[in-house]
Amino acid sequence: MNQETFDPDAKLGTYLLGGTALFLFGVLATILNVALPVEDYQKISNFSVFFFTGGGALLMIIGAPVLAESGSETLRKLWPHLWKILTGAVFASFGALLFDRTEGADYSFLTLLLVAYIILLGLLLAQKELKERLTKTIEMIEVIVVAVALAIFIKAIGVQAFKIPSGSMLPTLQIGDQLLVSKFLYGIPLPYTDARLPSIRDPERGDIVVFAYPGMDNPDKPEEIMYVGKNMIKDDLKGEDFIKRVIGLPGDVVEINGPEIAINGQLLDDKWGRFDPSMGGPLASRRHMGPFKVPEGYYFVMGDNRDHSNDSRFWGFVREGRIKGKAFIIYFSTAGLNRIGTML
């Protein structure tokens, strides 16, 4: 590309600076995702990491001609070749995320992002003599990057959509219900840690929460469910988003006797639970548990469809840092349009 390709009124400096910020954030997050020995749920999603790396690179390439007027001879010589350096970094980021083999990682989306990057880069390079069409390409890239960046930002700190895939929360939630989950209510999670920004309030009994499933090898188990040995079961759902209702709060003493749940010696007014008296097998064995104490910083959760729910009775407590947010409204449902707008 050469300088005459671009509209002199274009905000090339803005593209260069904004792209640099996004690109550096993406590269740093790539390194942290691969290098830090933290739980997968604490990491920034691979999709977000690679999007910022690739999107930032494209914006930098668009803004690179501004370097032709730089006072630095090195930068003046660098700008025509900057796209090669950035593309090499984009491919390196893709390879690092791909071969890290993070459990549950979104490799298909990473591949789509890489293909999109190659296509958009090709448009920038191939159309360098077609000023009008190039301007449209630049506008398209700008819209895509800004729109997706805003979506990622909103999902990270504000509201996330969640679809109900099973009947574990019947009758409250139907298969096909699509929910919005508030993240800021319990405090926005900080990446690579279990720390959070200040919350509006802590999770309360009765809240329907979305959390990163700890797996059957979850070390946070009361003695009553230690029959599942640690690290003995491969759990393909580990790290997936689960949705259950908070029953036991930190410090609570919980006891389960059939359909009755006692919290600190007092029967819980359980207006949520549904039971299936015909059920036998392992779920029936979870009808009598405790008393046991919920540790500080942990929660005991159950599905409303008590005899058809994989919950804390089987894999233990949920660490507070795993909780992503509170479900608060059904915004769409294939189970019936009359469910739309239902507050939870």
CSV table of C-alpha atoms in Angstrom, one decimal:
chain,number,residue,atom,x,y,z
A,1,MET,CA,0.0,0.0,0.0
A,2,ASN,CA,1.2,3.6,-0.6
A,3,GLN,CA,0.2,6.9,0.9
A,4,GLU,CA,-1.8,8.1,-2.1
A,5,THR,CA,-4.2,5.2,-1.6
A,6,PHE,CA,-5.8,6.9,1.4
A,7,ASP,CA,-8.1,9.8,1.8
A,8,PRO,CA,-6.1,12.6,3.3
A,9,ASP,CA,-9.0,13.4,5.6
A,10,ALA,CA,-9.1,9.9,7.0
A,11,LYS,CA,-8.2,9.6,10.7
A,12,LEU,CA,-5.1,7.4,10.1
A,13,GLY,CA,-3.5,8.4,13.4
A,14,THR,CA,-6.6,7.3,15.2
A,15,TYR,CA,-6.6,3.9,13.4
A,16,LEU,CA,-2.9,3.5,14.2
A,17,LEU,CA,-3.2,4.4,17.9
A,18,GLY,CA,-6.5,2.5,18.5
A,19,GLY,CA,-5.2,-0.5,16.6
A,20,THR,CA,-2.0,-0.5,18.5
A,21,ALA,CA,-3.9,-0.5,21.8
A,22,LEU,CA,-6.1,-3.4,20.7
A,23,PHE,CA,-3.2,-5.4,19.3
A,24,LEU,CA,-1.0,-5.0,22.3
A,25,PHE,CA,-3.9,-6.1,24.6
A,26,GLY,CA,-4.5,-9.1,22.4
A,27,VAL,CA,-0.8,-10.1,22.4
A,28,LEU,CA,-0.6,-9.7,26.2
A,29,ALA,CA,-3.7,-11.7,26.8
A,30,THR,CA,-2.5,-14.4,24.5
A,31,ILE,CA,0.7,-14.7,26.6
A,32,LEU,CA,-1.2,-14.7,29.8
A,33,ASN,CA,-3.8,-17.3,28.6
A,34,VAL,CA,-1.0,-19.7,27.6
A,35,ALA,CA,1.5,-19.1,30.4
A,36,LEU,CA,-0.5,-18.6,33.6
A,37,PRO,CA,-1.4,-21.8,35.4
A,38,VAL,CA,-5.0,-20.7,36.3
A,39,GLU,CA,-8.4,-22.3,35.9
A,40,ASP,CA,-9.9,-22.0,32.4
A,41,TYR,CA,-12.9,-20.0,33.6
A,42,GLN,CA,-10.5,-17.3,34.9
A,43,LYS,CA,-9.0,-16.7,31.4
A,44,ILE,CA,-10.2,-14.3,28.8
A,45,SER,CA,-12.0,-16.3,26.1
A,46,ASN,CA,-9.8,-17.3,23.2
A,47,PHE,CA,-12.2,-15.7,20.8
A,48,SER,CA,-11.8,-12.3,22.5
A,49,VAL,CA,-8.1,-12.6,22.7
A,50,PHE,CA,-7.6,-13.4,19.1
A,51,PHE,CA,-10.2,-10.9,17.9
A,52,PHE,CA,-8.3,-8.1,19.6
A,53,THR,CA,-5.0,-9.3,18.2
A,54,GLY,CA,-6.3,-9.6,14.6
A,55,GLY,CA,-8.6,-6.6,14.7
A,56,GLY,CA,-6.0,-4.4,16.2
A,57,ALA,CA,-3.5,-5.5,13.5
A,58,LEU,CA,-5.9,-4.6,10.7
A,59,LEU,CA,-6.5,-1.2,12.2
A,60,MET,CA,-2.7,-0.6,12.5
A,61,ILE,CA,-2.2,-1.6,8.9
A,62,ILE,CA,-4.9,0.9,7.8
A,63,GLY,CA,-3.3,3.6,9.8
A,64,ALA,CA,0.3,2.7,8.9
A,65,PRO,CA,0.8,5.3,6.2
A,66,VAL,CA,0.8,8.1,8.8
A,67,LEU,CA,4.3,6.8,9.7
A,68,ALA,CA,5.5,7.9,6.3
A,69,GLU,CA,5.5,11.5,7.7
A,70,SER,CA,7.2,10.5,11.0
A,71,GLY,CA,10.3,12.3,12.1
A,72,SER,CA,11.9,8.9,12.7
A,73,GLU,CA,13.7,7.4,9.6
A,74,THR,CA,13.3,4.0,11.1
A,75,LEU,CA,9.5,4.4,11.2
A,76,ARG,CA,9.4,5.8,7.7
A,77,LYS,CA,11.2,2.7,6.4
A,78,LEU,CA,9.1,0.4,8.6
A,79,TRP,CA,5.6,1.3,7.6
A,80,PRO,CA,5.4,-0.4,4.1
A,81,HIS,CA,6.4,-3.6,5.7
A,82,LEU,CA,4.4,-3.3,8.9
A,83,TRP,CA,1.6,-5.6,7.6
A,84,LYS,CA,4.1,-8.5,7.3
A,85,ILE,CA,5.3,-8.1,10.9
A,86,LEU,CA,1.7,-7.8,12.3
A,87,THR,CA,0.5,-10.8,10.2
A,88,GLY,CA,3.3,-12.9,11.6
A,89,ALA,CA,2.3,-11.9,15.1
A,90,VAL,CA,-1.4,-12.8,14.3
A,91,PHE,CA,-0.4,-16.2,13.1
A,92,ALA,CA,1.9,-16.7,16.1
A,93,SER,CA,-1.0,-15.8,18.4
A,94,PHE,CA,-3.3,-18.2,16.6
A,95,GLY,CA,-0.8,-21.0,16.9
A,96,ALA,CA,-0.2,-20.4,20.6
A,97,LEU,CA,-3.9,-20.4,21.4
A,98,LEU,CA,-4.5,-23.4,19.2
A,99,PHE,CA,-1.8,-25.6,20.6
A,100,ASP,CA,-2.4,-24.6,24.2
A,101,ARG,CA,-5.3,-27.0,24.1
A,102,THR,CA,-7.3,-25.1,26.7
A,103,GLU,CA,-10.2,-27.3,27.8
A,104,GLY,CA,-13.4,-26.2,26.1
A,105,ALA,CA,-11.6,-23.7,23.9
A,106,ASP,CA,-13.4,-22.2,20.9
A,107,TYR,CA,-11.1,-23.4,18.1
A,108,SER,CA,-13.7,-23.3,15.4
A,109,PHE,CA,-14.3,-19.6,16.0
A,110,LEU,CA,-10.6,-19.0,16.2
A,111,THR,CA,-10.2,-20.5,12.7
A,112,LEU,CA,-13.1,-18.4,11.4
A,113,LEU,CA,-11.4,-15.3,12.8
A,114,LEU,CA,-8.2,-16.2,11.1
A,115,VAL,CA,-9.9,-16.7,7.8
A,116,ALA,CA,-11.7,-13.3,8.2
A,117,TYR,CA,-8.4,-11.7,9.0
A,118,ILE,CA,-6.8,-13.1,5.8
A,119,ILE,CA,-9.7,-12.0,3.7
A,120,LEU,CA,-9.8,-8.5,5.0
A,121,LEU,CA,-6.0,-8.2,4.8
A,122,GLY,CA,-6.2,-9.4,1.2
A,123,LEU,CA,-8.8,-6.7,0.4
A,124,LEU,CA,-6.5,-4.0,1.8
A,125,LEU,CA,-3.6,-5.2,-0.2
A,126,ALA,CA,-5.3,-6.1,-3.4
A,127,GLN,CA,-7.3,-2.8,-3.6
A,128,LYS,CA,-4.5,-0.4,-3.0
A,129,GLU,CA,-5.0,1.2,-6.4
A,130,LEU,CA,-8.7,1.4,-6.0
A,131,LYS,CA,-9.2,4.3,-3.6
A,132,GLU,CA,-13.0,4.4,-3.4
A,133,ARG,CA,-13.3,0.6,-2.9
A,134,LEU,CA,-10.5,0.7,-0.3
A,135,THR,CA,-12.3,3.4,1.6
A,136,LYS,CA,-15.4,1.1,1.8
A,137,THR,CA,-13.2,-1.7,3.0
A,138,ILE,CA,-11.7,0.4,5.7
A,139,GLU,CA,-15.2,1.5,6.8
A,140,MET,CA,-16.3,-2.1,6.9
A,141,ILE,CA,-13.3,-3.2,9.0
A,142,GLU,CA,-13.9,-0.2,11.4
A,143,VAL,CA,-17.6,-1.1,11.8
A,144,ILE,CA,-16.8,-4.8,12.4
A,145,VAL,CA,-14.0,-4.2,14.9
A,146,VAL,CA,-16.0,-1.6,16.9
A,147,ALA,CA,-19.2,-3.6,16.9
A,148,VAL,CA,-17.6,-6.8,18.1
A,149,ALA,CA,-15.4,-5.0,20.6
A,150,LEU,CA,-18.4,-3.4,22.1
A,151,ALA,CA,-20.2,-6.8,22.2
A,152,ILE,CA,-17.3,-8.4,24.0
A,153,PHE,CA,-17.1,-5.5,26.4
A,154,ILE,CA,-20.8,-5.7,27.3
A,155,LYS,CA,-20.6,-9.5,27.7
A,156,ALA,CA,-17.5,-9.2,29.9
A,157,ILE,CA,-18.8,-6.7,32.4
A,158,GLY,CA,-22.5,-6.3,31.9
A,159,VAL,CA,-25.0,-8.8,30.5
A,160,GLN,CA,-24.6,-12.3,29.0
A,161,ALA,CA,-27.1,-14.5,27.2
A,162,PHE,CA,-27.6,-18.1,28.3
A,163,LYS,CA,-29.8,-20.8,26.8
A,164,ILE,CA,-31.3,-23.6,28.9
A,165,PRO,CA,-30.1,-26.9,27.4
A,166,SER,CA,-31.7,-29.4,29.9
A,167,GLY,CA,-34.6,-29.9,32.2
A,168,SER,CA,-32.7,-29.7,35.5
A,169,MET,CA,-34.5,-26.4,36.4
A,170,LEU,CA,-38.0,-27.5,35.6
A,171,PRO,CA,-40.6,-26.2,36.1
A,172,THR,CA,-39.1,-22.8,36.7
A,173,LEU,CA,-37.0,-22.9,33.5
A,174,GLN,CA,-38.0,-24.8,30.4
A,175,ILE,CA,-35.7,-26.3,27.8
A,176,GLY,CA,-35.4,-23.6,25.1
A,177,ASP,CA,-35.6,-20.7,27.5
A,178,GLN,CA,-33.0,-18.0,26.7
A,179,LEU,CA,-32.0,-15.8,29.6
A,180,LEU,CA,-30.1,-12.7,30.3
A,181,VAL,CA,-27.5,-13.0,33.1
A,182,SER,CA,-26.3,-9.9,35.1
A,183,LYS,CA,-22.6,-10.0,35.8
A,184,PHE,CA,-22.2,-6.7,37.6
A,185,LEU,CA,-24.7,-7.5,40.4
A,186,TYR,CA,-22.2,-9.8,42.1
A,187,GLY,CA,-19.1,-7.8,41.0
A,188,ILE,CA,-17.4,-7.9,37.7
A,189,PRO,CA,-14.8,-10.7,37.6
A,190,LEU,CA,-11.2,-9.7,37.0
A,191,PRO,CA,-9.4,-12.0,34.5
A,192,TYR,CA,-6.8,-14.5,35.7
A,193,THR,CA,-8.0,-14.3,39.3
A,194,ASP,CA,-11.1,-15.0,41.5
A,195,ALA,CA,-11.1,-11.4,42.5
A,196,ARG,CA,-14.0,-9.1,41.6
A,197,LEU,CA,-14.8,-5.4,41.5
A,198,PRO,CA,-17.1,-4.2,44.3
A,199,SER,CA,-20.5,-5.9,44.0
A,200,ILE,CA,-24.0,-4.5,44.5
A,201,ARG,CA,-24.7,-7.5,46.6
A,202,ASP,CA,-23.6,-11.1,47.3
A,203,PRO,CA,-25.6,-14.1,46.0
A,204,GLU,CA,-28.6,-14.8,48.1
A,205,ARG,CA,-30.6,-17.9,48.8
A,206,GLY,CA,-33.1,-18.5,46.0
A,207,ASP,CA,-31.0,-16.7,43.3
A,208,ILE,CA,-30.7,-18.6,40.0
A,209,VAL,CA,-27.0,-18.4,39.1
A,210,VAL,CA,-24.8,-19.3,36.1
A,211,PHE,CA,-21.4,-20.6,37.0
A,212,ALA,CA,-18.4,-22.5,35.6
A,213,TYR,CA,-19.1,-26.2,36.4
A,214,PRO,CA,-16.2,-27.5,38.6
A,215,GLY,CA,-16.5,-31.1,37.4
A,216,MET,CA,-16.9,-34.4,39.3
A,217,ASP,CA,-13.3,-34.2,40.4
A,218,ASN,CA,-14.2,-31.0,42.3
A,219,PRO,CA,-12.1,-30.9,45.5
A,220,ASP,CA,-14.7,-28.8,47.2
A,221,LYS,CA,-17.0,-31.6,48.5
A,222,PRO,CA,-18.6,-32.4,51.8
A,223,GLU,CA,-17.8,-35.9,53.1
A,224,GLU,CA,-21.2,-37.2,52.1
A,225,ILE,CA,-20.3,-37.1,48.4
A,226,MET,CA,-16.6,-38.1,48.6
A,227,TYR,CA,-17.6,-41.5,47.1
A,228,VAL,CA,-16.5,-40.0,43.8
A,229,GLY,CA,-12.8,-40.1,44.0
A,230,LYS,CA,-10.8,-37.0,43.2
A,231,ASN,CA,-9.3,-37.0,39.7
A,232,MET,CA,-10.8,-40.4,38.9
A,233,ILE,CA,-13.5,-39.3,36.4
A,234,LYS,CA,-13.1,-37.6,33.1
A,235,ASP,CA,-15.8,-35.1,33.0
A,236,ASP,CA,-16.4,-33.7,29.5
A,237,LEU,CA,-18.7,-31.0,30.9
A,238,LYS,CA,-16.1,-29.5,33.2
A,239,GLY,CA,-15.8,-25.8,32.7
A,240,GLU,CA,-19.1,-25.5,30.9
A,241,ASP,CA,-21.7,-23.0,32.1
A,242,PHE,CA,-24.2,-24.5,34.5
A,243,ILE,CA,-27.4,-22.9,35.9
A,244,LYS,CA,-28.8,-23.8,39.3
A,245,ARG,CA,-30.4,-22.2,42.3
A,246,VAL,CA,-28.5,-21.1,45.4
A,247,ILE,CA,-29.7,-23.1,48.5
A,248,GLY,CA,-26.8,-23.0,50.9
A,249,LEU,CA,-24.9,-19.8,51.7
A,250,PRO,CA,-21.3,-19.5,53.1
A,251,GLY,CA,-21.4,-20.7,56.7
A,252,ASP,CA,-24.8,-22.4,56.5
A,253,VAL,CA,-25.3,-25.9,57.9
A,254,VAL,CA,-27.4,-27.9,55.3
A,255,GLU,CA,-29.3,-31.1,55.9
A,256,ILE,CA,-31.4,-32.9,53.2
A,257,ASN,CA,-34.1,-35.5,54.2
A,258,GLY,CA,-36.1,-36.4,51.2
A,259,PRO,CA,-38.0,-33.4,50.0
A,260,GLU,CA,-37.1,-31.5,53.1
A,261,ILE,CA,-34.1,-29.2,53.3
A,262,ALA,CA,-33.0,-27.8,56.7
A,263,ILE,CA,-30.8,-24.7,56.8
A,264,ASN,CA,-29.1,-24.1,60.2
A,265,GLY,CA,-31.7,-26.4,61.8
A,266,GLN,CA,-34.7,-24.6,60.3
A,267,LEU,CA,-36.8,-26.1,57.5
A,268,LEU,CA,-36.4,-24.2,54.3
A,269,ASP,CA,-39.6,-22.9,52.7
A,270,ASP,CA,-38.8,-24.7,49.5
A,271,LYS,CA,-41.2,-23.2,47.0
A,272,TRP,CA,-39.0,-24.1,44.0
A,273,GLY,CA,-38.3,-27.9,44.3
A,274,ARG,CA,-40.1,-30.5,42.2
A,275,PHE,CA,-39.7,-34.2,43.0
A,276,ASP,CA,-40.3,-37.5,41.2
A,277,PRO,CA,-41.3,-40.2,43.6
A,278,SER,CA,-40.7,-42.9,41.0
A,279,MET,CA,-37.0,-42.1,40.8
A,280,GLY,CA,-34.4,-44.6,42.0
A,281,GLY,CA,-30.7,-45.1,41.5
A,282,PRO,CA,-28.0,-42.6,42.4
A,283,LEU,CA,-30.3,-39.6,42.5
A,284,ALA,CA,-32.4,-41.2,45.1
A,285,SER,CA,-29.3,-41.8,47.2
A,286,ARG,CA,-28.8,-38.0,47.3
A,287,ARG,CA,-32.1,-37.5,49.1
A,288,HIS,CA,-30.6,-37.9,52.5
A,289,MET,CA,-27.4,-35.9,53.2
A,290,GLY,CA,-25.8,-34.0,56.0
A,291,PRO,CA,-25.7,-32.1,58.1
A,292,PHE,CA,-22.7,-30.4,56.6
A,293,LYS,CA,-21.4,-26.9,56.7
A,294,VAL,CA,-20.9,-24.7,53.6
A,295,PRO,CA,-17.4,-23.3,53.7
A,296,GLU,CA,-16.8,-19.5,53.6
A,297,GLY,CA,-16.5,-18.3,50.0
A,298,TYR,CA,-18.6,-21.2,48.7
A,299,TYR,CA,-22.2,-22.0,47.8
A,300,PHE,CA,-24.4,-25.1,47.7
A,301,VAL,CA,-26.6,-25.1,44.6
A,302,MET,CA,-29.4,-27.4,43.4
A,303,GLY,CA,-31.6,-27.7,40.4
A,304,ASP,CA,-35.4,-27.2,40.9
A,305,ASN,CA,-36.1,-30.5,39.2
A,306,ARG,CA,-34.5,-32.2,42.2
A,307,ASP,CA,-34.5,-35.8,41.0
A,308,HIS,CA,-33.2,-34.9,37.5
A,309,SER,CA,-30.4,-32.5,38.3
A,310,ASN,CA,-26.6,-32.8,38.4
A,311,ASP,CA,-25.8,-30.4,41.2
A,312,SER,CA,-23.9,-29.8,44.5
A,313,ARG,CA,-25.2,-33.1,45.9
A,314,PHE,CA,-22.9,-34.9,43.5
A,315,TRP,CA,-19.9,-32.7,42.8
A,316,GLY,CA,-19.8,-30.4,45.8
A,317,PHE,CA,-19.7,-26.7,46.5
A,318,VAL,CA,-19.3,-23.8,44.0
A,319,ARG,CA,-16.5,-21.5,44.7
A,320,GLU,CA,-17.6,-17.8,44.6
A,321,GLY,CA,-15.2,-17.0,41.9
A,322,ARG,CA,-16.8,-19.5,39.6
A,323,ILE,CA,-20.2,-17.7,39.7
A,324,LYS,CA,-20.6,-15.6,36.6
A,325,GLY,CA,-23.9,-13.9,37.4
A,326,LYS,CA,-27.6,-14.0,38.2
A,327,ALA,CA,-30.2,-14.9,35.7
A,328,PHE,CA,-32.9,-12.1,35.8
A,329,ILE,CA,-35.2,-12.3,32.7
A,330,ILE,CA,-36.3,-14.7,29.9
A,331,TYR,CA,-35.8,-12.6,26.8
A,332,PHE,CA,-36.8,-15.4,24.3
A,333,SER,CA,-38.1,-18.9,24.5
A,334,THR,CA,-38.9,-21.7,22.0
A,335,ALA,CA,-41.0,-23.3,24.8
A,336,GLY,CA,-43.7,-20.6,24.4
A,337,LEU,CA,-43.7,-17.0,23.4
A,338,ASN,CA,-45.8,-16.2,26.6
A,339,ARG,CA,-42.6,-16.9,28.6
A,340,ILE,CA,-40.8,-13.9,27.1
A,341,GLY,CA,-40.3,-11.1,29.6
A,342,THR,CA,-40.6,-13.5,32.7
A,343,MET,CA,-38.5,-12.1,35.5
A,344,LEU,CA,-36.5,-14.6,37.6
